[in-house]
Amino acid sequence: MDVEQPGRHRSHEDAPPAHWPAKTRRLIDEIRQLCREWLSEPLRVCLGDFDRALHEHAASTSSHLDQQRYQATRQRLVLERRAFEERFIDCIDHLLLQLGTRPTGAPAPPMHLSLSLLDPLEHEMTAALDQLVARSAARGGPLLVELSYRLAVLVGTPPLESEAMPLGPQAMAKAFRDSSAALGLPAAHHLLLLQAVEGKLIQGLAPLHEMVNNHLAAAGILPRLRAFPVPRTPRQPRRKSAPPAPIAEAAAVSRAATGLPELLARQREPRPVSGHARFANAADLQAALAAPQLRQRGAHAEASLVRHPQRLREALVDQLNAGEPIDAVPVMPAPEADDALELIARLFDTLHRQLPPVASAHALLDRVQLPMLRAAVADGGFFEQREHPARRLLERLLGASRDWLDGTDHSLLAPLEELLARLDREFPAPSLYSELDAELDRQVAQLQRRAQVAERRHVESMQGRERLEQARQRATELLAGLLAKATPRAALRSLLEHAWSDVLALTLLRHGEHSETFARRLVITDQLLGRLPPGNLETLQTEVESGLQQIGMHGEEATQVAQRLIGAGAVLQDADGPGLTGLAMRLKQRRALAEPAAVAEPRSATFSAEALRLHQRLSQHAGGWFEFIEADGGRTRRKLAWYSTRAARGLFVTCQGQRAEEMSLGELAQAIAAGKVRELPAANESDLDRAWRTLADNLRQASLTPGARS
């Protein structure tokens, strides 16, 4: 099968229209080639981010079916990624060739009118694409305006707008819809792909617009054109019908992540600024936020500075004006910086309130608040892009502090300190956050592998204990049947029940009930009981000693017990003797100390209806997370690493894979009923997403409440 190479025309239909002037055809061909070359790299990065997102969701989900779905999508992506890139680029290429023409036939309905009440995926994707187009168009700026005029002049049409603009956000959204439709992804996976494309491509179109503008200007197309932004009159938001509940839930975080500055502006009156003051430029503001003096003030008074926007703003103003003459014009943060400062302060305050009262987690929050403020001031997309590199780094830091900073393993502390030091000293840039995020991901992955090994070790220990208990019960049953037929004296019975029964259990566990080895041990049992001739006593002595040594008896003790067993069965059946009785008592006491407490089989009648439902759920799928509430109000997360359907008991481990609690079904059900333990739902949103949604809800509620302005 022939594969189309980027930039290669497949037929004469891909050439510019013949009625265009030669210069127009040449420039359009050059722009097409520039776009093909430029789009290849961000599309490759987008698909890489999409693959990582699928991997992270597969690792975090507790559902085996969801894991299979994520892995299936990853495998499909390997096969289809080249075709997806080509379809996307071909769509943009086709739009460039259609410049200045109107579509034939009936006009296509607007995207928001093509919904179907019977197709929630179409509804959800259309809403997400509409939001994407609106956000990207709002940030398009002068470069997109200049490009629309230059392309219009090139093909002799009025200035291009909306869907007629082949390199605008609507064109990119159309290319995404057309190229992703063939993948046949589930709804949740489709949204993950859209988020990756938005974060790495559609929100970063400015370099492409600048490159094409420069190319056209250099070719003499409006070389002196400059567009200037005009203040926009805010529009009242349109009332929209509420989407179905599952769709609203899936898009809740996306809605909460947008419009925070607007919600804040509705809530409060603008701050008065002195008429002779001036606003700090971006460089001065970043220098002040990165100044060691500001960090030191925060380090000495965390609770009074970084968690309070007014005090932090005052410290920032002092830093901006440090070293200036007393009669100099005062320098103030611009309104956008003020908004970013307050939103960051409120976001981190929300995080402080929702995180467990663990000192390390709260200390880390205070440590990264100024670096995140620098990121928000440098890029307003911090408040709008859920996949913003700085937000992804913050989300991973929160997860690391929750799971890895309060255990016995402190190997993350040194890499984390180096990461925070780089955040302090280096300029806020997406490349920095992506690099630090990748490094932290690598460190956490190592800890996760160690935790998985530790957890597996504990699970295998519990499984071994349960198999041994089953083998002991079966061996006890078989031995009881043999004893009932022989009616030995009390001392011999005790020796068999407290020493030889362990030999039978271990043999059954290792070789199975129908093995020749286990059959031979049953024959030996009958020989010891006198039901079969002992045969060669030396051979019998050796076999009994070997079995006793396998259960941990030392050579001399095994020899002594073997001699008593053979002697009691073959010679001394008429008298127990004080030595035989004392030996039996010692074996009984040692076994009681060595073996764990026996676990009775569950009896459904003793369990409540809620406990039975819990048992049914855990029997089908263990591995869920539970939150344990301590007496002092502290909260710790524990994973149910293993659950025995036979004994109705579970083993909980810490995030580091260390053994925590072992609880019976009844104990767990009682703790849940008493509010001491709660089962955590599947991780639909992270700590940061939840804080973002809470902040947006609070701002929205405050903006609707009379007298809420501050």
XYZ file of C-alpha atoms in Angstrom:
710
model
C 0.000 0.000 0.000
C 1.416 3.366 -0.971
C 1.788 5.861 1.827
C 1.414 9.549 1.126
C 4.419 11.592 2.260
C 3.887 15.014 3.828
C 3.871 17.755 1.228
C 3.463 15.376 -1.699
C 0.379 15.988 -3.915
C -1.666 12.906 -4.593
C -3.524 14.191 -7.688
C -4.113 17.254 -9.826
C -7.179 18.026 -7.677
C -4.825 18.963 -4.830
C -3.317 21.817 -6.830
C -4.494 25.444 -6.408
C -7.379 26.480 -8.696
C -6.296 27.382 -12.192
C -8.170 30.717 -12.172
C -5.909 32.074 -9.403
C -3.025 34.293 -10.513
C 0.364 32.628 -10.700
C 1.643 34.518 -7.644
C -1.381 33.442 -5.614
C -0.937 29.799 -6.615
C 2.746 29.934 -5.744
C 2.194 31.547 -2.351
C -0.665 29.184 -1.464
C 1.540 26.203 -2.330
C 4.291 27.628 -0.122
C 1.865 28.215 2.756
C 0.548 24.663 2.412
C 4.082 23.305 2.689
C 4.859 25.547 5.672
C 1.699 24.367 7.426
C 2.442 20.710 6.743
C 5.921 21.031 8.190
C 4.800 23.089 11.190
C 1.780 20.946 12.116
C 3.717 17.672 12.152
C 5.602 18.361 15.396
C 2.697 19.584 17.612
C 0.516 16.737 16.336
C 3.222 14.248 17.283
C 3.470 15.819 20.753
C -0.335 15.798 21.108
C -0.549 12.094 20.411
C 2.323 11.461 22.812
C 0.446 13.348 25.536
C -2.708 11.413 24.673
C -0.850 8.120 25.028
C 0.555 9.191 28.419
C -2.907 10.228 29.583
C -4.280 6.822 28.580
C -1.450 5.114 30.464
C -2.038 7.203 33.603
C -5.783 6.529 33.557
C -5.195 2.809 33.037
C -2.782 2.739 35.991
C -5.121 4.646 38.297
C -8.403 2.902 37.503
C -9.550 0.029 39.704
C -11.669 -1.548 36.968
C -10.110 -4.349 34.960
C -12.478 -3.642 32.048
C -11.514 0.046 31.986
C -7.847 -0.932 31.970
C -8.481 -3.146 28.944
C -10.298 -0.303 27.171
C -7.428 2.133 27.793
C -4.865 -0.409 26.588
C -6.960 -1.182 23.496
C -7.066 2.522 22.637
C -3.290 2.751 23.103
C -2.798 -0.169 20.711
C -5.164 1.416 18.179
C -3.239 4.679 18.498
C 0.006 2.916 17.545
C -1.629 1.703 14.336
C -3.571 4.858 13.473
C -1.436 7.795 14.634
C 0.202 8.368 11.227
C -3.180 8.218 9.519
C -4.633 10.642 12.084
C -1.816 13.135 11.475
C -2.254 12.869 7.704
C -6.033 13.318 7.899
C -5.627 16.384 10.124
C -3.030 18.010 7.857
C -4.968 17.100 4.706
C -8.072 18.807 6.103
C -6.181 22.073 6.689
C -4.565 21.690 3.268
C -7.970 21.286 1.633
C -9.300 24.401 3.385
C -6.372 26.419 2.051
C -7.220 25.264 -1.455
C -10.849 26.337 -0.896
C -9.967 29.935 0.032
C -12.512 32.404 -1.291
C -15.042 29.770 -2.402
C -18.460 29.002 -0.956
C -19.564 25.414 -0.322
C -21.996 24.086 -2.913
C -25.402 22.663 -2.040
C -27.333 23.259 1.139
C -25.409 25.092 3.801
C -24.223 22.985 6.702
C -25.983 23.726 9.981
C -23.988 25.334 12.765
C -22.124 22.927 14.998
C -24.327 23.636 17.985
C -27.499 22.829 15.973
C -26.353 19.389 14.799
C -27.036 17.739 18.133
C -29.089 14.622 18.602
C -30.919 13.814 21.805
C -30.108 10.174 21.145
C -26.365 10.704 20.766
C -24.716 11.905 24.000
C -21.229 11.556 22.512
C -22.135 13.994 19.730
C -23.651 16.348 22.307
C -20.605 16.184 24.544
C -18.029 16.542 21.782
C -19.903 19.432 20.144
C -20.096 21.291 23.453
C -16.407 20.714 24.102
C -15.454 21.834 20.583
C -17.641 24.948 20.874
C -15.898 25.875 24.126
C -12.509 25.205 22.543
C -13.271 27.438 19.563
C -14.555 30.226 21.798
C -11.483 30.174 24.035
C -9.044 30.007 21.149
C -10.812 32.769 19.196
C -10.699 35.032 22.247
C -6.933 34.567 22.399
C -6.364 34.784 18.661
C -5.301 38.401 18.875
C -3.842 40.690 16.230
C -1.903 37.945 14.439
C -5.074 36.152 13.406
C -6.670 39.433 12.303
C -3.652 40.313 10.151
C -3.656 36.834 8.610
C -7.350 37.062 7.704
C -6.711 40.334 5.794
C -3.595 39.051 4.011
C -5.234 35.811 2.878
C -8.283 37.784 1.720
C -6.094 40.106 -0.358
C -4.245 37.104 -1.741
C -7.413 35.509 -3.186
C -9.413 38.725 -3.737
C -12.206 38.362 -1.152
C -13.439 40.375 1.856
C -11.570 39.741 5.147
C -12.002 36.123 6.216
C -13.937 35.307 9.360
C -14.803 32.269 11.488
C -15.057 29.034 9.466
C -13.783 30.734 6.284
C -10.385 31.181 7.976
C -8.397 28.009 7.143
C -5.843 28.427 9.930
C -8.246 29.659 12.612
C -9.618 27.761 15.615
C -12.806 26.658 13.830
C -10.773 25.141 11.025
C -8.612 23.302 13.568
C -11.716 22.056 15.363
C -13.141 20.801 12.053
C -9.843 19.068 11.260
C -9.940 17.392 14.674
C -13.518 16.204 14.202
C -12.848 14.846 10.705
C -9.546 13.149 11.565
C -10.599 11.658 14.906
C -13.946 10.259 13.767
C -12.251 7.302 12.072
C -10.589 6.226 15.342
C -13.900 5.122 16.860
C -12.842 6.014 20.408
C -15.042 5.776 23.507
C -16.452 9.094 24.698
C -14.040 9.513 27.626
C -11.044 8.689 25.424
C -12.257 11.092 22.741
C -12.300 13.917 25.296
C -8.771 13.027 26.435
C -7.589 13.299 22.824
C -9.377 16.644 22.454
C -7.686 17.958 25.603
C -4.279 16.914 24.269
C -4.902 18.566 20.886
C -6.181 21.736 22.523
C -3.323 22.025 24.993
C -0.473 21.414 22.557
C -1.846 22.582 19.200
C -4.970 24.720 19.085
C -3.963 26.895 22.042
C -0.510 27.402 20.541
C -1.305 28.563 17.005
C 0.316 31.993 17.397
C 3.730 30.849 16.024
C 2.006 29.397 12.948
C 0.056 32.616 12.372
C 3.215 34.678 12.819
C 5.182 32.488 10.393
C 2.540 32.708 7.641
C 2.091 36.460 8.221
C 5.843 37.025 7.883
C 5.977 34.915 4.729
C 3.156 36.860 3.077
C 4.492 40.213 4.220
C 7.909 39.342 2.801
C 6.155 38.535 -0.502
C 4.579 42.006 -0.567
C 1.101 41.157 0.771
C 0.180 44.106 3.055
C 3.739 44.403 4.419
C 2.870 47.353 6.720
C -0.389 45.972 8.079
C -0.640 46.079 11.865
C -3.759 45.196 13.852
C -4.499 46.801 17.190
C -6.796 45.287 19.816
C -10.064 47.113 20.448
C -11.727 46.979 23.879
C -14.603 44.545 23.740
C -17.982 45.103 25.343
C -18.756 42.136 27.560
C -21.723 40.138 26.359
C -24.325 38.567 28.545
C -23.914 34.794 28.535
C -26.539 32.900 26.576
C -28.866 30.668 28.538
C -28.269 27.071 27.569
C -30.326 24.022 28.339
C -28.750 21.696 30.846
C -27.093 18.646 29.265
C -27.917 15.153 30.516
C -26.456 14.270 33.919
C -23.609 12.004 32.678
C -22.500 14.628 30.180
C -22.647 17.398 32.774
C -20.559 15.306 35.141
C -17.954 14.574 32.467
C -17.611 18.267 31.577
C -17.774 19.672 35.132
C -14.024 20.138 35.505
C -13.736 21.750 32.078
C -16.425 24.301 32.947
C -14.891 24.987 36.351
C -11.516 25.647 34.776
C -12.761 28.518 32.635
C -13.940 31.974 33.433
C -12.361 32.323 36.897
C -11.051 35.860 36.246
C -14.488 36.868 34.944
C -16.214 35.386 37.997
C -13.794 37.204 40.281
C -14.375 40.486 38.449
C -18.149 40.156 38.937
C -17.705 39.581 42.638
C -15.645 42.637 43.525
C -15.227 46.240 42.533
C -12.015 47.229 40.740
C -9.233 48.320 43.072
C -8.619 52.087 42.998
C -5.209 53.031 41.634
C -3.495 56.333 42.313
C -3.451 58.576 39.294
C 0.326 58.954 39.329
C 1.074 55.234 39.742
C 2.246 53.002 36.918
C 1.810 49.302 36.332
C 4.755 46.947 36.476
C 5.705 45.282 33.228
C 5.954 41.502 32.934
C 9.729 41.362 33.442
C 9.675 43.536 36.586
C 6.790 41.540 38.002
C 8.554 38.222 37.448
C 11.759 39.587 38.983
C 9.874 40.748 42.070
C 8.061 37.431 42.499
C 11.340 35.545 42.145
C 13.259 37.817 44.520
C 14.837 35.945 47.466
C 13.531 38.633 49.821
C 9.919 37.795 48.949
C 10.522 34.067 49.387
C 12.219 34.679 52.725
C 9.279 36.721 53.993
C 6.995 33.881 53.014
C 9.258 31.284 54.655
C 9.221 33.117 57.997
C 5.468 33.684 58.022
C 3.797 31.104 55.809
C 0.337 31.376 57.307
C 0.363 35.161 57.298
C 1.760 35.789 53.798
C 1.270 33.215 51.040
C -2.187 32.225 52.269
C -3.441 35.816 52.435
C -3.622 37.706 49.131
C -3.645 41.182 50.675
C -0.463 40.605 52.668
C 1.190 38.950 49.695
C 0.220 41.889 47.488
C 1.660 44.357 49.974
C 4.915 42.414 50.059
C 4.954 42.351 46.250
C 4.405 46.127 46.042
C 7.264 46.656 48.511
C 9.513 44.483 46.362
C 8.520 46.279 43.138
C 9.438 49.635 44.665
C 12.540 48.475 46.545
C 15.508 50.758 45.890
C 13.419 53.438 44.133
C 13.805 57.105 45.185
C 11.179 58.357 47.598
C 9.716 60.727 44.983
C 9.612 58.124 42.215
C 6.317 57.131 40.608
C 5.077 54.096 42.560
C 4.947 50.784 40.719
C 1.859 48.609 41.196
C 0.824 45.186 39.893
C -1.454 45.398 36.866
C -5.114 44.381 37.356
C -4.473 41.049 35.625
C -1.640 40.310 38.061
C -3.869 41.297 40.982
C -6.516 38.872 39.767
C -3.972 36.093 39.324
C -2.628 36.727 42.826
C -6.050 36.525 44.434
C -7.152 33.495 42.438
C -3.966 31.607 43.300
C -4.379 32.524 46.970
C -7.988 31.312 46.965
C -7.085 28.137 45.078
C -4.355 27.236 47.551
C -6.585 28.098 50.490
C -9.156 25.659 49.075
C -6.451 23.016 48.704
C -5.311 23.555 52.302
C -8.860 23.049 53.555
C -9.590 19.900 51.564
C -6.274 18.066 52.056
C -5.788 15.814 55.105
C -4.055 17.512 58.078
C -0.627 16.192 57.121
C 2.217 18.599 57.749
C 4.262 17.607 54.695
C 1.382 18.171 52.258
C 0.587 21.641 53.623
C 4.265 22.606 53.747
C 4.612 21.631 50.090
C 1.573 23.740 49.175
C 3.107 26.792 50.835
C 6.397 26.054 49.091
C 4.960 25.984 45.549
C 2.425 28.821 45.821
C 4.809 31.550 44.644
C 6.117 29.479 41.687
C 2.530 28.762 40.624
C 1.717 32.466 40.933
C 4.643 33.209 38.628
C 3.250 30.665 36.155
C -0.220 32.236 36.273
C 1.155 35.759 35.804
C 3.335 34.646 32.877
C 0.521 32.787 31.088
C -3.175 33.529 31.540
C -3.908 30.102 30.091
C -3.082 28.717 33.532
C -6.669 29.472 34.557
C -8.235 28.132 31.362
C -6.265 25.087 30.223
C -6.809 22.002 32.332
C -3.705 20.422 30.753
C -1.515 23.476 31.293
C 2.018 22.184 32.072
C 2.215 24.118 35.350
C -1.160 22.747 36.474
C -0.135 19.216 35.562
C 3.024 19.646 37.619
C 1.039 20.999 40.572
C -1.371 18.068 40.321
C 1.505 15.581 40.375
C 3.126 17.376 43.323
C -0.100 17.108 45.286
C -0.311 13.394 44.551
C 3.311 12.871 45.576
C 2.830 14.730 48.858
C -0.278 12.698 49.673
C 1.163 9.289 48.832
C 4.920 9.391 49.332
C 6.054 12.034 51.827
C 4.639 10.558 55.046
C 5.925 7.002 54.899
C 9.206 5.490 55.986
C 10.727 5.857 52.519
C 12.319 9.323 52.239
C 14.016 8.780 48.871
C 11.751 11.361 47.208
C 12.831 14.229 49.457
C 16.145 15.048 47.736
C 14.771 14.999 44.136
C 11.754 17.002 45.283
C 13.932 19.646 46.898
C 15.955 20.003 43.687
C 12.733 20.335 41.711
C 11.447 23.085 44.000
C 14.775 24.891 43.809
C 14.545 24.957 40.013
C 10.996 26.287 40.243
C 12.305 29.143 42.369
C 15.282 30.167 40.298
C 14.285 29.466 36.650
C 11.981 31.529 34.470
C 8.405 30.168 34.277
C 8.077 28.414 30.938
C 6.059 25.437 29.670
C 9.253 23.559 28.835
C 10.436 23.867 32.450
C 7.175 22.533 33.862
C 7.081 19.677 31.363
C 10.655 18.710 32.179
C 10.052 18.792 35.934
C 6.793 16.891 35.519
C 8.590 14.150 33.588
C 11.348 13.930 36.208
C 8.850 13.744 39.076
C 6.898 11.110 37.145
C 10.090 9.063 36.823
C 10.823 9.321 40.551
C 7.266 8.403 41.522
C 7.267 5.482 39.072
C 10.279 4.026 40.902
C 8.467 4.346 44.221
C 5.363 2.766 42.738
C 7.352 -0.222 41.510
C 8.826 -0.722 44.970
C 5.382 -0.371 46.528
C 3.963 -2.957 44.127
C 6.732 -5.400 45.055
C 6.094 -4.873 48.779
C 2.341 -5.194 48.318
C 2.734 -8.381 46.295
C 4.933 -9.841 49.027
C 2.258 -9.215 51.667
C -0.506 -10.562 49.422
C 1.457 -13.723 48.676
C 2.055 -14.169 52.411
C -1.671 -13.910 53.093
C -2.464 -16.303 50.261
C 0.098 -18.764 51.592
C -1.381 -18.534 55.072
C -4.830 -19.232 53.705
C -3.662 -22.218 51.638
C -1.819 -23.581 54.673
C -4.939 -23.178 56.803
C -6.977 -25.027 54.203
C -4.385 -27.792 54.071
C -4.404 -28.043 57.879
C -8.162 -28.320 57.965
C -8.145 -31.053 55.321
C -5.317 -32.914 57.038
C -7.187 -32.672 60.350
C -10.296 -34.128 58.731
C -8.388 -37.064 57.214
C -6.474 -37.711 60.430
C -9.679 -37.609 62.449
C -11.126 -40.317 60.189
C -8.101 -42.551 60.752
C -8.116 -41.925 64.503
C -11.786 -42.853 64.700
C -10.983 -46.279 63.237
C -8.003 -46.977 65.523
C -9.007 -45.433 68.912
C -5.403 -44.780 70.105
C -4.507 -43.784 73.617
C -4.590 -40.059 74.575
C -0.829 -39.440 74.418
C -0.421 -40.989 70.970
C -3.484 -39.081 69.709
C -1.956 -35.847 71.026
C 1.378 -36.519 69.297
C -0.369 -37.230 66.021
C -2.686 -34.201 66.254
C 0.022 -31.708 67.249
C 3.027 -32.918 65.269
C 2.199 -35.463 62.583
C -0.894 -33.518 61.413
C 1.419 -30.658 60.415
C 3.468 -33.111 58.369
C 0.314 -34.227 56.592
C -0.775 -30.594 56.006
C 2.592 -29.562 54.556
C 2.707 -32.624 52.319
C -0.822 -31.941 51.091
C 0.082 -28.294 50.420
C 3.222 -29.121 48.470
C 2.204 -32.266 46.589
C -1.587 -32.387 46.604
C -4.063 -34.796 48.122
C -3.839 -37.327 45.279
C -0.047 -37.504 45.093
C 2.038 -40.595 45.855
C 3.920 -38.708 48.562
C 0.740 -37.858 50.451
C -0.578 -41.432 50.027
C 2.671 -42.745 51.565
C 2.257 -40.365 54.549
C -1.257 -41.741 55.137
C 0.173 -45.286 55.102
C 2.748 -44.203 57.699
C -0.099 -42.781 59.785
C -1.850 -46.178 59.752
C 1.464 -47.837 60.681
C 1.883 -45.471 63.655
C -1.698 -46.264 64.729
C -0.999 -50.002 64.496
C -3.610 -50.528 61.778
C -0.877 -51.677 59.375
C 2.334 -53.641 60.079
C 5.261 -51.257 60.770
C 7.538 -53.094 58.374
C 11.192 -52.128 58.604
C 11.425 -49.972 61.757
C 14.603 -48.204 60.602
C 12.939 -47.184 57.348
C 9.852 -46.055 59.215
C 12.026 -44.104 61.665
C 13.829 -42.343 58.798
C 10.585 -41.410 57.013
C 8.956 -40.044 60.169
C 12.074 -38.015 61.056
C 12.193 -36.585 57.514
C 8.577 -35.461 57.732
C 9.073 -33.848 61.161
C 12.195 -32.014 59.988
C 10.216 -30.561 57.072
C 7.897 -28.777 59.524
C 10.856 -27.171 61.332
C 11.897 -29.672 64.012
C 15.615 -29.930 64.674
C 17.394 -33.245 64.259
C 17.511 -34.332 67.900
C 13.936 -33.280 68.629
C 12.680 -34.948 65.408
C 14.471 -38.168 66.365
C 12.959 -38.120 69.847
C 9.402 -37.506 68.606
C 9.773 -40.162 65.864
C 10.944 -42.720 68.396
C 8.020 -41.938 70.711
C 5.522 -42.112 67.828
C 6.829 -45.480 66.618
C 7.204 -46.790 70.143
C 3.748 -45.659 71.194
C 2.155 -47.235 68.173
C 4.116 -50.476 67.943
C 5.267 -51.233 71.482
C 3.799 -49.022 74.204
C 0.117 -49.081 73.414
C -0.603 -50.413 76.864
C 0.714 -47.401 78.750
C 1.191 -43.739 78.018
C 4.055 -43.049 80.349
C 5.033 -39.687 81.834
C 7.653 -38.938 79.165
C 5.202 -39.452 76.321
C 2.515 -37.310 77.938
C 4.950 -34.483 78.697
C 6.272 -34.484 75.128
C 2.721 -34.279 73.777
C 1.932 -31.303 76.017
C 5.074 -29.463 74.921
C 4.217 -29.976 71.242
C 0.685 -28.742 71.825
C 1.898 -25.547 73.532
C 4.513 -24.841 70.859
C 2.007 -25.285 68.037
C -0.484 -22.938 69.728
C 2.188 -20.221 69.916
C 3.527 -20.751 66.396
C 0.371 -20.820 64.308
C -1.870 -17.761 63.721
C -5.318 -17.624 65.201
C -7.700 -19.790 63.253
C -10.217 -17.896 61.140
C -13.694 -19.321 61.081
C -15.546 -19.572 57.825
C -18.117 -16.794 57.338
C -21.688 -17.585 58.143
C -24.059 -15.382 56.187
C -26.712 -15.397 58.897
C -24.443 -13.465 61.271
C -23.828 -10.612 58.818
C -26.013 -7.589 58.221
C -27.489 -6.945 54.804
C -24.960 -4.143 54.237
C -22.089 -6.474 55.191
C -23.358 -9.077 52.735
C -23.498 -6.477 49.942
C -19.965 -5.399 50.859
C -18.838 -9.041 50.829
C -20.335 -9.592 47.379
C -18.642 -6.494 45.969
C -15.248 -7.278 47.489
C -15.477 -10.897 46.365
C -15.835 -9.759 42.772
C -13.201 -7.063 42.895
C -10.669 -6.193 45.551
C -8.072 -3.444 45.137
C -10.281 -0.473 46.066
C -9.194 2.399 48.282
C -10.613 3.205 51.712
C -10.175 6.215 53.963
C -9.576 5.581 57.663
C -10.570 8.387 60.033
C -8.328 8.584 63.075
C -9.459 9.614 66.560
C -7.747 13.015 66.158
C -9.552 13.685 62.864
C -6.637 12.665 60.675
C -7.381 10.736 57.501
C -5.244 8.037 55.924
C -5.786 6.197 52.662
C -5.460 2.422 52.606
C -5.714 -0.015 49.721
C -7.564 -3.296 50.106
C -4.772 -5.343 48.556
C -6.272 -8.786 49.246
C -9.644 -10.170 50.243
C -10.426 -13.783 51.128
C -13.897 -14.871 50.058
C -13.469 -18.015 52.145
C -12.522 -16.337 55.428
C -14.201 -12.980 54.712
C -11.092 -11.079 55.735
C -9.096 -8.395 53.989
C -5.565 -7.009 54.129
C -5.045 -3.250 53.849
C -1.739 -1.729 52.797
C -0.427 1.835 52.727
C 0.314 3.787 49.560
C 3.904 2.581 49.951
C 2.744 -1.047 49.888
C 3.404 -1.651 53.590
C 1.108 -3.797 55.706
C -1.443 -1.711 57.635
C -4.631 -3.368 58.930
C -6.088 -6.851 58.659
C -9.855 -6.778 59.204
C -12.700 -9.221 59.023
C -15.789 -8.425 57.003
C -17.784 -7.806 60.182
C -15.152 -5.415 61.558
C -14.991 -3.516 58.268
C -18.780 -3.246 57.993
C -19.042 -1.989 61.592
C -16.287 0.591 61.014
C -18.045 1.854 57.883
C -21.368 2.066 59.722
C -19.702 3.998 62.565
C -18.127 6.496 60.155
C -14.582 5.405 60.977
C -13.921 4.038 57.488
C -15.362 5.041 54.144
C -14.921 3.495 50.745
C -13.397 5.974 48.325
C -15.033 6.244 44.904
C -13.068 5.746 41.715
C -10.792 8.719 41.058
C -12.970 10.721 38.660
C -11.141 13.920 39.556
C -7.889 14.787 41.240
C -7.354 16.913 44.343
C -6.557 19.883 42.105
C -9.635 19.366 39.925
C -11.845 19.192 43.004
C -10.321 22.383 44.429
C -10.725 24.127 41.069
C -14.366 23.146 40.861
C -14.990 24.247 44.449
C -13.350 27.619 43.809
C -15.389 28.175 40.634
C -18.614 27.222 42.418
C -17.846 29.602 45.300
C -17.061 32.478 42.939
C -20.156 31.789 40.880
C -22.359 31.681 43.975
C -20.807 34.850 45.364
C -21.340 36.681 42.082
C -25.067 35.817 42.234
C -25.517 36.797 45.887
C -26.508 40.433 46.545
C -23.956 42.320 48.606
C -21.228 39.783 47.864
C -18.795 42.276 46.348
C -15.691 42.905 48.380
